[in-house]
Coordinates of C-alpha atoms and ligand atoms in Angstrom, one line a residue:
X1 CA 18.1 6.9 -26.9
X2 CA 21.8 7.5 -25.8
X3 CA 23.3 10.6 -27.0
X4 CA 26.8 11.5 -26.6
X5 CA 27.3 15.6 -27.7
X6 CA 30.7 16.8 -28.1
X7 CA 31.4 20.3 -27.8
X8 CA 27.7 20.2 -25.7
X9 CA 29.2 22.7 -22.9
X10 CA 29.2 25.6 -26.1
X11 CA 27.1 27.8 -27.5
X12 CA 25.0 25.4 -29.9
X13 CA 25.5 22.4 -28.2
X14 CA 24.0 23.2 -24.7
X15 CA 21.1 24.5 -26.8
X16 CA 21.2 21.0 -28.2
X17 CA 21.2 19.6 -25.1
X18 CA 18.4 21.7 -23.7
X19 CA 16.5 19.9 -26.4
X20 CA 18.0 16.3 -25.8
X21 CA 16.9 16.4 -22.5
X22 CA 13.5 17.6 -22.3
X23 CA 12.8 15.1 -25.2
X24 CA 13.9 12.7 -22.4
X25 CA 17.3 11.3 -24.1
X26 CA 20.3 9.9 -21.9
X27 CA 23.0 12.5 -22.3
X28 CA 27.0 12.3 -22.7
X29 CA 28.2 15.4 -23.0
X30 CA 32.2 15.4 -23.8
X31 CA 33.9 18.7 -23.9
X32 CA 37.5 20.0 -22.9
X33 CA 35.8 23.4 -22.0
X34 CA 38.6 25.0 -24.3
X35 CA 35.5 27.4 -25.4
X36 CA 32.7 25.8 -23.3
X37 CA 31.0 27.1 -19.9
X38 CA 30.2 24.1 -17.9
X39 CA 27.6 27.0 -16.3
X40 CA 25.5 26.8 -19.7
X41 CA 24.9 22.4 -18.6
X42 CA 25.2 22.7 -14.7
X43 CA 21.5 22.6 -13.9
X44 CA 21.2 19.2 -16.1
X45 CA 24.0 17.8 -14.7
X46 CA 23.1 18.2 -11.1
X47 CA 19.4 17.0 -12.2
X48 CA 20.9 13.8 -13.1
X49 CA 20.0 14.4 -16.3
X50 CA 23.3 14.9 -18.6
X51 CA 26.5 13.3 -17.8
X52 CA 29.9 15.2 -18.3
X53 CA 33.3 14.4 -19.2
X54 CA 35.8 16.3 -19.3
X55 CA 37.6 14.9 -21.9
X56 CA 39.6 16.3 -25.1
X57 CA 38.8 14.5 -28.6
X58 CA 42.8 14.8 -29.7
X59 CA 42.8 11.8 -26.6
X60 CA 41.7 8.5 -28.9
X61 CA 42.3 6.8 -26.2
X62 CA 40.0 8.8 -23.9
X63 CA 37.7 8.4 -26.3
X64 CA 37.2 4.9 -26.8
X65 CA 35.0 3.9 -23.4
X66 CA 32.4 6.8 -23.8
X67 CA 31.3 5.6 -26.9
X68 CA 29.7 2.1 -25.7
X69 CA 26.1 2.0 -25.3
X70 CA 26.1 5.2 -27.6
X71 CA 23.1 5.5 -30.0
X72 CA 23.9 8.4 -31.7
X73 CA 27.0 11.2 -31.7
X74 CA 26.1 14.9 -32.3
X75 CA 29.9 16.1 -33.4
X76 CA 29.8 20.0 -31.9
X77 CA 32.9 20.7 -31.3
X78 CA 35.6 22.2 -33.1
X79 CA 37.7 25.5 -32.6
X80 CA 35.0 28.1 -33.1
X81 CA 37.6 30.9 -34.3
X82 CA 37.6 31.1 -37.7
X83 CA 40.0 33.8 -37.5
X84 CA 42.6 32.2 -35.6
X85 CA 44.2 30.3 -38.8
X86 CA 45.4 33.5 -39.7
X87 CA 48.1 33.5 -37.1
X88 CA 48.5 29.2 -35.9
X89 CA 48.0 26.8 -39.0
X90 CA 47.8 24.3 -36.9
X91 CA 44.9 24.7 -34.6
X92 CA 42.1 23.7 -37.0
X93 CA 44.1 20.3 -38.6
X94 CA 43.9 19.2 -34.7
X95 CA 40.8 20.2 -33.0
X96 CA 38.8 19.9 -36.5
X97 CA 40.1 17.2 -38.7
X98 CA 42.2 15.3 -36.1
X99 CA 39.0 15.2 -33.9
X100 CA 36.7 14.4 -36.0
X101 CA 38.8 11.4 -37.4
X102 CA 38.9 10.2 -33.4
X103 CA 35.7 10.6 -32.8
X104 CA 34.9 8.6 -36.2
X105 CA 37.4 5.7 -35.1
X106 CA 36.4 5.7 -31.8
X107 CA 32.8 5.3 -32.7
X108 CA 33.6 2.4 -35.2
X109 CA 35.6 0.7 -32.6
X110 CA 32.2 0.5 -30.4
X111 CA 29.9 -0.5 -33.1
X112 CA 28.4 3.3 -33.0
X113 CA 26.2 4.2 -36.6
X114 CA 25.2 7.2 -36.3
X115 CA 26.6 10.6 -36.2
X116 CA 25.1 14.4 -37.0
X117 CA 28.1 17.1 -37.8
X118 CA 28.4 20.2 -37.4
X119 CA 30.0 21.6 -40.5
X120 CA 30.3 25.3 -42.0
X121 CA 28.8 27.4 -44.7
X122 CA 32.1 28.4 -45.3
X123 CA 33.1 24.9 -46.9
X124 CA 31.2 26.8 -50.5
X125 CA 34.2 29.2 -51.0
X126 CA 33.9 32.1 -51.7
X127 CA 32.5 32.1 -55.5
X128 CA 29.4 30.0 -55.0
X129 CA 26.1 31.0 -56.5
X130 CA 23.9 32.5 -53.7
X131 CA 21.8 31.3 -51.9
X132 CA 24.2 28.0 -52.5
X133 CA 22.2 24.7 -53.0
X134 CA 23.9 21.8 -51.0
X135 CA 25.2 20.2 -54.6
X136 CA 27.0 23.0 -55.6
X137 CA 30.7 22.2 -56.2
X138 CA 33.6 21.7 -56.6
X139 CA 33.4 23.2 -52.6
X140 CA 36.9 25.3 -52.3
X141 CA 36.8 26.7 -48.4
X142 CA 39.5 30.2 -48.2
X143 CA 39.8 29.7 -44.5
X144 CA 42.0 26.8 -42.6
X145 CA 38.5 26.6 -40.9
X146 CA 36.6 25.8 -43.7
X147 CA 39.2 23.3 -45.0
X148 CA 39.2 21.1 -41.6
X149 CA 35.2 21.0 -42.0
X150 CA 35.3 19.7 -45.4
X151 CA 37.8 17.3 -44.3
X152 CA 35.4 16.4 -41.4
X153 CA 32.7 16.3 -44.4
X154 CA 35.3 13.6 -46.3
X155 CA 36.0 11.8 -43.2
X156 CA 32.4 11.2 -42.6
X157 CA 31.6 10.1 -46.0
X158 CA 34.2 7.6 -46.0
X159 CA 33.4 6.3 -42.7
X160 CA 29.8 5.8 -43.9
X161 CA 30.9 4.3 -47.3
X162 CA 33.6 2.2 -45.2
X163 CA 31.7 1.2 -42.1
X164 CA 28.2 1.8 -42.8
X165 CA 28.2 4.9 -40.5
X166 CA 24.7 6.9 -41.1
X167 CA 25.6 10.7 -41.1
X168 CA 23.5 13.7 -41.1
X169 CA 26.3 16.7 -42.1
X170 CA 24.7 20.3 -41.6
X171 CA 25.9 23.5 -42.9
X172 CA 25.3 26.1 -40.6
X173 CA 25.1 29.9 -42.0
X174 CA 25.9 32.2 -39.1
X175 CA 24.2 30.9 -35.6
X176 CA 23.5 33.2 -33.4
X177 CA 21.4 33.6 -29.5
X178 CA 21.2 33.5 -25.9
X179 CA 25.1 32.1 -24.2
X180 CA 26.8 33.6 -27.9
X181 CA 30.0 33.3 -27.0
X182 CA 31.5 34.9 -29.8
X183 CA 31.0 36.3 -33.2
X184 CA 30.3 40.2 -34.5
X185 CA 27.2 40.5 -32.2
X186 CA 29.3 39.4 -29.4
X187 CA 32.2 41.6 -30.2
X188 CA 30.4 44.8 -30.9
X189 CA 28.8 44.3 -27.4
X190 CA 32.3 43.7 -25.9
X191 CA 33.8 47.0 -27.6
X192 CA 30.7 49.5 -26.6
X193 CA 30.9 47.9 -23.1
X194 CA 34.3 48.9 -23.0
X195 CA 34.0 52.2 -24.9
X196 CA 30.8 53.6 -25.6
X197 CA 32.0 56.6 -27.7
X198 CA 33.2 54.5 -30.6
X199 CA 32.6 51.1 -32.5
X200 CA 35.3 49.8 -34.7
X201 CA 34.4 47.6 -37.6
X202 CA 36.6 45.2 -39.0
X203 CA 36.1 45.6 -43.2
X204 CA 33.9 48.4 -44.9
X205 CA 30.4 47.2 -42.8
X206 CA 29.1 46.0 -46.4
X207 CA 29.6 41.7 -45.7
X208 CA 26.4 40.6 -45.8
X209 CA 25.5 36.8 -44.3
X210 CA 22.6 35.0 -43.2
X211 CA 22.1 34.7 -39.6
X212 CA 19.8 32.1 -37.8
X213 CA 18.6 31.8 -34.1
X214 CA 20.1 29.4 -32.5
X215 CA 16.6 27.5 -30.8
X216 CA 15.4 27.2 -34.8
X217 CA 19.0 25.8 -35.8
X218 CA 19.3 23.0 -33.2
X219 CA 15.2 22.7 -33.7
X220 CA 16.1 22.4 -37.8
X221 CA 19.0 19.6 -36.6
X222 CA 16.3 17.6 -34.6
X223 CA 13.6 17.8 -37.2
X224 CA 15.9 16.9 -40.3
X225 CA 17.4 13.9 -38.4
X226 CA 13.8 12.8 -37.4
X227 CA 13.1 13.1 -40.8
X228 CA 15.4 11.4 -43.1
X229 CA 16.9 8.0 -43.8
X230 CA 19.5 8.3 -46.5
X231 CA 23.2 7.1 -45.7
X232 CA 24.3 10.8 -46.0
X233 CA 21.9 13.4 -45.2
X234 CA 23.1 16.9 -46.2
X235 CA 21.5 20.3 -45.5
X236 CA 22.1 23.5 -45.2
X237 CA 20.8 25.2 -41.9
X238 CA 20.1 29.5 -42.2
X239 CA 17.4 31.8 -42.8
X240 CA 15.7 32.9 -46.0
X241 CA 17.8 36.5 -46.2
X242 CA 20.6 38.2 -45.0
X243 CA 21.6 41.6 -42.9
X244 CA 24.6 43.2 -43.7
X245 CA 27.4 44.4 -40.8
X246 CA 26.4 47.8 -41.2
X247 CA 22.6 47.1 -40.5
X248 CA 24.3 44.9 -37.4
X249 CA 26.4 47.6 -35.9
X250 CA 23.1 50.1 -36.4
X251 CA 21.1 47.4 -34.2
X252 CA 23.7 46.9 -31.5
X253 CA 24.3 50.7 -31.2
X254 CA 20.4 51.4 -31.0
X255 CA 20.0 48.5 -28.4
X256 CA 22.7 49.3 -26.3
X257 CA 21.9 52.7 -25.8
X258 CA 25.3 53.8 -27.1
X259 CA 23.6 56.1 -29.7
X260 CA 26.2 58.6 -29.7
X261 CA 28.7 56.1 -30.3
X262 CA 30.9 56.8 -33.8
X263 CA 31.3 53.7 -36.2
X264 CA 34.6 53.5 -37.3
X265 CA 35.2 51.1 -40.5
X266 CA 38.9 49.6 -41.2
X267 CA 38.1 49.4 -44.7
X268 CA 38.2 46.5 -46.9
X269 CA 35.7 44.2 -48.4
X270 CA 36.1 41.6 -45.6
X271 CA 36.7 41.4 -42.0
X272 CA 40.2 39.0 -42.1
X273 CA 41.9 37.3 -44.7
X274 CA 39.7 33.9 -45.3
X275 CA 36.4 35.9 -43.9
X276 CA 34.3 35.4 -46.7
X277 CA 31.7 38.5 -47.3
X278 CA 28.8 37.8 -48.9
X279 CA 27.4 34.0 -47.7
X280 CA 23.4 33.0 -48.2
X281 CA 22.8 29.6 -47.7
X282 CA 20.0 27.9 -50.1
X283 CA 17.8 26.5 -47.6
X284 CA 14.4 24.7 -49.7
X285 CA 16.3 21.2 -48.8
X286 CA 15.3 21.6 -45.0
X287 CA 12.0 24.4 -45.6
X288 CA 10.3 21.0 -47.9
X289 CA 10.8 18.7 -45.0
X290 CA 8.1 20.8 -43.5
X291 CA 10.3 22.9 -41.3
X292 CA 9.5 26.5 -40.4
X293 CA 12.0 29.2 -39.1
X294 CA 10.9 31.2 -36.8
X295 CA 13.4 34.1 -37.3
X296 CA 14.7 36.1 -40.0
X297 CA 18.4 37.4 -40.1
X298 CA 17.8 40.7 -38.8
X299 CA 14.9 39.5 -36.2
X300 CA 17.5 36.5 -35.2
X301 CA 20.2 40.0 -35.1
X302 CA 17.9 42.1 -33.0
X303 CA 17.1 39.1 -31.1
X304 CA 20.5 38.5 -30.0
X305 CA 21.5 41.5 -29.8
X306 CA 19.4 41.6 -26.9
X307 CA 19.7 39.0 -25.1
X308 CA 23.8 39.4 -24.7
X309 CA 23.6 42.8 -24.0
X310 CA 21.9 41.6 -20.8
X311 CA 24.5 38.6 -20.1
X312 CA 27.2 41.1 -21.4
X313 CA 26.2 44.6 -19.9
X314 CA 23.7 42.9 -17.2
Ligands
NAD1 P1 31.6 26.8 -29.2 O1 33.0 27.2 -29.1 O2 30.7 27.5 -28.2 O3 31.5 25.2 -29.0 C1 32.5 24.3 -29.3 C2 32.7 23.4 -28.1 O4 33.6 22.4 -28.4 C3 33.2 24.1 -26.8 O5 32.3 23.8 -25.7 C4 34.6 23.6 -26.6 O6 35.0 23.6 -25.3 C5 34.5 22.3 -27.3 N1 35.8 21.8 -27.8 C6 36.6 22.4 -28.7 N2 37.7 21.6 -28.9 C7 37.5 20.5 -28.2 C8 38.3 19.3 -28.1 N3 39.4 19.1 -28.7 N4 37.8 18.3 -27.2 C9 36.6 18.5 -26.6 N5 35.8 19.6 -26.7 C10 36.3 20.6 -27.5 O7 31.1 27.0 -30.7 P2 29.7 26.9 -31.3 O8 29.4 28.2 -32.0 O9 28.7 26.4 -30.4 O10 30.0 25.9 -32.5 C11 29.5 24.5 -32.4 C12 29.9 23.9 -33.7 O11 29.2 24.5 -34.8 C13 31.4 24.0 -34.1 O12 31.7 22.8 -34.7 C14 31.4 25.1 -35.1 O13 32.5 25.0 -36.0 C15 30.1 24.9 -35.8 N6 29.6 26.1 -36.5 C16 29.2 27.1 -35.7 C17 28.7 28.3 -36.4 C18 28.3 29.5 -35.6 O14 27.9 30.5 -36.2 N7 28.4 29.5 -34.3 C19 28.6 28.3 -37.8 C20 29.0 27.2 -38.5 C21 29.5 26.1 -37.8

């Protein structure tokens, strides 16, 4: 099996690859390292194990040659700040919908039929039913993010009903772990490394998500791909519960050791405009294909907490 992993120098893809490899697939990992850390893939590439190119997905062109003798595409990468569309309305059209149209075409171009994507939770708006099933709709994402994964989500569906592409499209809840590059766990860390007297808190501390480990969501990818035949295969990747920001800044503080440290809260019932607070993700879709996850939000918060606090701190 020949697998080509964009967006496999991140956070979830290396994990991915991790997997790939000791599965014994042939690896292609393409990345720009925009938000990547060639670090987190360097021991598989200099096994011989993973090849690397450093190529960006806005390049069609570049594109094109890696895809022959491709099997199957894992479609990781994307800009990972959600944030960010708050300030360039640009950024997510490109490295989101732009790049996932490339990697589509080029893969049609080679004759390549499968593809698993890695879209967003936040593609359900903020108004969904929670947990959210995968068919609830009409899907109305408040973030520039969320709309360039439902457009990757479009893309896909019309490249399968076009082409006969096969697509798995997963809808990760909050993924966190080991090589987090960023996210609140991250940040926190970051801020109490840099001041331990005080945490500040973007919104009122009461969001509330669902978090997963990041081993059980690129385990949940594997198992749901091995799993299922349809033409589209959608699922919803998270954990059975949620922690809220308050319980999350209480964990890091405790972890860190920064227990004299005073949370400060900006106020507000969200972290940025487009942030949505409250997000649980429905998850019997993947649990009834016999999957198990191993950690529940607050043991997947805990979990990560410390684990970065040793790459962070050291
Ligand atoms: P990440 O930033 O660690 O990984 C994204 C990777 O894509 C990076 O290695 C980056 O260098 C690469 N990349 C970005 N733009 C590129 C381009 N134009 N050409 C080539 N490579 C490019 O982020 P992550 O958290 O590992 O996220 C992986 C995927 O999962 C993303 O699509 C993200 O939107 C999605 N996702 C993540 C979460 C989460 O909680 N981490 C939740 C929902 C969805």
């Amino acid at each position: 099996m020949r697998a080509l992993v964009t967006g496999g120098a991140g956070f979830i893809g290396s994990h991915l690859v991790d997997r790939l490899v000791a599965r014994g697939d042939k690896v292609l990992v393409v990345d720009n390292l925009s938000s990547g850390v060639l670090d987190f893939i360097k021991d598989h590439i200099e096994n011989g194990k993973v090849d690397f190119s450093n190529t960006d997905l806005k390049d069609l062109d570049a594109l094109k040659p890696l895809m022959h003798g491709v099997d199957i595409v894992y479609h990781l990468a994307a800009n990972p700040d959600i944030r960010l569309g708050t300030r360039i309305t640009d950024t997510d059209l490109n490295e989101g919908t732009i790049a996932t149209y490339n990697v589509l075409e080029s893969m049609r171009l080679a004759g390549v039929k499968k593809i698993a994507f890695a879209s967003s939770s936040v593609v359900y708006g903020e108004d969904a039913p929670m947990p959210t099933p995968e068919d609830h709709g009409p899907c109305l994402p408040i973030s520039l993010y969320g709309a360039s994964k439902q457009a990757g989500e479009g893309l896909i569906g019309a490249w399968v009903g076009t082409f006969g592409l096969q697509a798995w499209i997963f809808r990760f809840a909050n993924i966190i772990g080991e090589r987090g590059t960023h996210g609140v766990i991250f940040d926190f860390i970051h801020k109490l490394k840099k001041d331990p007297s005080r945490l500040e808190v973007l919104g009122n501390g009461l969001q509330e998500k669902s978090y997963m480990e990041v081993g059980d969501c690129v385990d949940a990818m594997l198992h749901v791909i091995s799993n299922t035949n349809e033409s589209i295969n959608l699922y919803n990747l998270g954990s059975n519960d949620t922690c809220s920001v308050r319980n999350i800044a209480a964990i890091v503080v405790k972890e860190t050791g920064c227990t004299d440290a005073s949370i400060e809260y900006t106020g507000g019932d969200r972290g940025w405009a487009g942030d949505i607070p409250k997000a649980m993700l429905a998850i019997n879709r993947l649990t009834d294909l016999g999957f198990k996850v191993n950690y529940d939000s607050e043991e997947a918060v805990a979990h990560t907490a410390r684990v970065l606090i040793q790459e962070i701190m050291g």
